[in-house]
mmCIF file of C-alpha atoms in Angstrom:
data_model
loop_
_atom_site.group_PDB
_atom_site.id
_atom_site.type_symbol
_atom_site.label_atom_id
_atom_site.label_comp_id
_atom_site.label_asym_id
_atom_site.label_seq_id
_atom_site.Cartn_x
_atom_site.Cartn_y
_atom_site.Cartn_z
ATOM 1 C CA MET J 1 -9.494 -20.764 2.312
ATOM 2 C CA ALA J 2 -12.275 -19.941 0.150
ATOM 3 C CA TYR J 3 -13.443 -17.016 -1.498
ATOM 4 C CA ASP J 4 -15.484 -14.748 0.992
ATOM 5 C CA ASP J 5 -18.056 -13.259 -1.281
ATOM 6 C CA THR J 6 -19.656 -10.904 1.612
ATOM 7 C CA ASN J 7 -16.132 -8.596 1.581
ATOM 8 C CA ILE J 8 -16.147 -5.080 0.961
ATOM 9 C CA PHE J 9 -14.993 -5.525 -2.860
ATOM 10 C CA ALA J 10 -17.286 -8.521 -3.657
ATOM 11 C CA ARG J 11 -20.258 -6.319 -2.415
ATOM 12 C CA ILE J 12 -18.904 -3.964 -4.388
ATOM 13 C CA LEU J 13 -18.851 -5.086 -7.646
ATOM 14 C CA ARG J 14 -22.801 -6.993 -6.845
ATOM 15 C CA GLY J 15 -24.023 -2.856 -6.572
ATOM 16 C CA GLU J 16 -24.419 -3.442 -2.666
ATOM 17 C CA ILE J 17 -22.495 -1.168 -1.622
ATOM 18 C CA PRO J 18 -21.432 2.310 -3.493
ATOM 19 C CA ALA J 19 -18.204 3.408 -4.877
ATOM 20 C CA LYS J 20 -16.767 6.360 -6.593
ATOM 21 C CA THR J 21 -16.485 4.648 -10.407
ATOM 22 C CA VAL J 22 -13.414 6.195 -12.598
ATOM 23 C CA TYR J 23 -13.365 3.211 -14.986
ATOM 24 C CA GLU J 24 -15.407 -0.274 -15.576
ATOM 25 C CA ASP J 25 -14.774 -2.985 -18.467
ATOM 26 C CA GLU J 26 -15.771 -6.429 -18.520
ATOM 27 C CA HIS J 27 -12.443 -7.597 -16.432
ATOM 28 C CA ALA J 28 -12.287 -4.867 -14.127
ATOM 29 C CA LEU J 29 -13.901 -1.711 -11.664
ATOM 30 C CA ALA J 30 -11.509 1.098 -10.305
ATOM 31 C CA PHE J 31 -12.909 3.203 -8.316
ATOM 32 C CA HIS J 32 -11.507 6.059 -5.498
ATOM 33 C CA ASP J 33 -10.132 5.079 -2.287
ATOM 34 C CA ILE J 34 -12.491 5.699 0.985
ATOM 35 C CA ASN J 35 -8.862 6.237 2.672
ATOM 36 C CA PRO J 36 -6.725 7.851 0.116
ATOM 37 C CA GLN J 37 -3.294 7.819 1.149
ATOM 38 C CA ALA J 38 -1.776 10.258 -1.497
ATOM 39 C CA PRO J 39 -3.447 12.844 -3.741
ATOM 40 C CA GLN J 40 -4.806 10.318 -6.011
ATOM 41 C CA HIS J 41 -5.109 6.723 -4.770
ATOM 42 C CA ILE J 42 -7.223 4.562 -6.873
ATOM 43 C CA LEU J 43 -8.081 0.771 -6.064
ATOM 44 C CA VAL J 44 -8.793 -1.582 -9.004
ATOM 45 C CA ILE J 45 -10.261 -5.165 -8.441
ATOM 46 C CA PRO J 46 -10.993 -7.793 -11.085
ATOM 47 C CA LYS J 47 -13.968 -9.040 -11.340
ATOM 48 C CA GLY J 48 -14.301 -12.350 -9.843
ATOM 49 C CA PRO J 49 -13.677 -14.068 -6.677
ATOM 50 C CA TYR J 50 -9.869 -14.374 -6.223
ATOM 51 C CA GLN J 51 -8.476 -13.547 -2.845
ATOM 52 C CA SER J 52 -5.458 -12.646 -3.925
ATOM 53 C CA MET J 53 -2.269 -11.799 -6.433
ATOM 54 C CA ASP J 54 -1.298 -15.677 -5.806
ATOM 55 C CA ASP J 55 -4.995 -16.521 -6.353
ATOM 56 C CA PHE J 56 -5.613 -14.440 -9.582
ATOM 57 C CA THR J 57 -2.800 -15.652 -11.581
ATOM 58 C CA ALA J 58 -2.946 -19.352 -10.743
ATOM 59 C CA HIS J 59 -6.774 -19.778 -11.460
ATOM 60 C CA ALA J 60 -8.272 -16.752 -13.551
ATOM 61 C CA PRO J 61 -8.340 -17.520 -17.369
ATOM 62 C CA ASP J 62 -5.758 -16.028 -19.086
ATOM 63 C CA ALA J 63 -8.041 -13.255 -20.849
ATOM 64 C CA LEU J 64 -9.285 -11.450 -17.563
ATOM 65 C CA ILE J 65 -5.859 -11.635 -16.453
ATOM 66 C CA ALA J 66 -4.489 -10.097 -19.769
ATOM 67 C CA GLY J 67 -7.625 -7.537 -18.833
ATOM 68 C CA PHE J 68 -7.004 -6.799 -15.620
ATOM 69 C CA PHE J 69 -3.080 -5.247 -15.988
ATOM 70 C CA LYS J 70 -4.718 -3.563 -19.465
ATOM 71 C CA ALA J 71 -6.802 -1.540 -16.842
ATOM 72 C CA VAL J 72 -4.636 -0.964 -14.298
ATOM 73 C CA GLY J 73 -2.477 1.057 -17.433
ATOM 74 C CA HIS J 74 -5.607 2.700 -18.521
ATOM 75 C CA VAL J 75 -6.613 3.877 -15.075
ATOM 76 C CA ALA J 76 -3.006 5.043 -14.309
ATOM 77 C CA ARG J 77 -2.644 7.206 -18.088
ATOM 78 C CA GLN J 78 -6.162 8.456 -17.469
ATOM 79 C CA MET J 79 -5.173 9.452 -13.991
ATOM 80 C CA GLY J 80 -2.198 11.523 -15.779
ATOM 81 C CA ALA J 81 0.017 9.862 -13.391
ATOM 82 C CA THR J 82 2.159 8.610 -16.616
ATOM 83 C CA GLU J 83 3.782 11.999 -16.175
ATOM 84 C CA THR J 84 5.457 12.588 -12.821
ATOM 85 C CA GLY J 85 5.300 8.867 -11.666
ATOM 86 C CA TYR J 86 2.983 6.534 -9.397
ATOM 87 C CA ARG J 87 3.227 3.459 -8.067
ATOM 88 C CA ILE J 88 1.237 0.050 -7.877
ATOM 89 C CA LEU J 89 0.652 -1.580 -5.032
ATOM 90 C CA ALA J 90 -1.021 -5.489 -4.172
ATOM 91 C CA ASN J 91 -0.836 -6.606 -0.468
ATOM 92 C CA HIS J 92 -0.602 -10.257 0.087
ATOM 93 C CA GLY J 93 -1.712 -11.964 3.616
ATOM 94 C CA ALA J 94 -1.185 -11.111 6.965
ATOM 95 C CA ASP J 95 2.555 -9.979 6.652
ATOM 96 C CA ALA J 96 1.770 -7.536 4.260
ATOM 97 C CA HIS J 97 -1.085 -6.010 5.782
ATOM 98 C CA GLN J 98 -3.781 -7.482 3.283
ATOM 99 C CA GLU J 99 -6.979 -6.256 4.617
ATOM 100 C CA VAL J 100 -9.621 -7.424 2.316
ATOM 101 C CA PRO J 101 -8.960 -10.488 1.107
ATOM 102 C CA HIS J 102 -10.322 -9.912 -2.784
ATOM 103 C CA LEU J 103 -7.593 -9.117 -5.185
ATOM 104 C CA HIS J 104 -6.642 -5.493 -5.328
ATOM 105 C CA ILE J 105 -4.295 -3.137 -6.952
ATOM 106 C CA HIS J 106 -3.819 0.591 -4.964
ATOM 107 C CA ILE J 107 -2.502 3.074 -7.819
ATOM 108 C CA PHE J 108 -0.734 6.077 -5.760
ATOM 109 C CA ALA J 109 0.010 9.245 -7.662
ATOM 110 C CA GLY J 110 -0.119 13.205 -6.702
ATOM 111 C CA ARG J 111 3.163 13.463 -5.012
ATOM 112 C CA PRO J 112 6.464 12.488 -4.508
ATOM 113 C CA LEU J 113 6.254 8.861 -2.357
ATOM 114 C CA GLY J 114 9.215 8.969 -0.937
ATOM 115 C CA PRO J 115 11.270 5.190 -0.535
ATOM 116 C CA MET J 116 9.589 2.117 -1.214
ATOM 117 C CA LEU J 117 10.720 0.233 2.158
ATOM 118 C CA THR J 118 12.398 1.723 5.328
ATOM 119 C CA PRO J 119 15.729 0.061 5.223
ATOM 120 C CA MET J 120 16.595 -2.905 6.975
ATOM 121 C CA LYS J 121 19.003 -2.451 10.246
ATOM 122 C CA ASP J 122 21.746 -4.582 10.693
#
């Protein structure tokens, strides 16, 4: 499937839609989620047309991949989340409920986050 350059994150990257930026470099942009699920909820997106983690790791240059993940770590430290803990999450596709077809990592912090998933029942 071709990258949809009208998605909200592509538009944020182009400056067409404002975002409350917390970090930006040549590899990534990080900003507050407009519908936070934790006291601290930041999204980190790569600067490039990548739909998912699969697309990104298969097609992005190594320098962008490394820079993007360094940015995720930088943002978590900047948030002060390394002291008590944080969760990172990247959804891929419909089963994972990916809402925007541009790779994005959620960083959640600021409260106990509970178990990762509800246990499966037999």
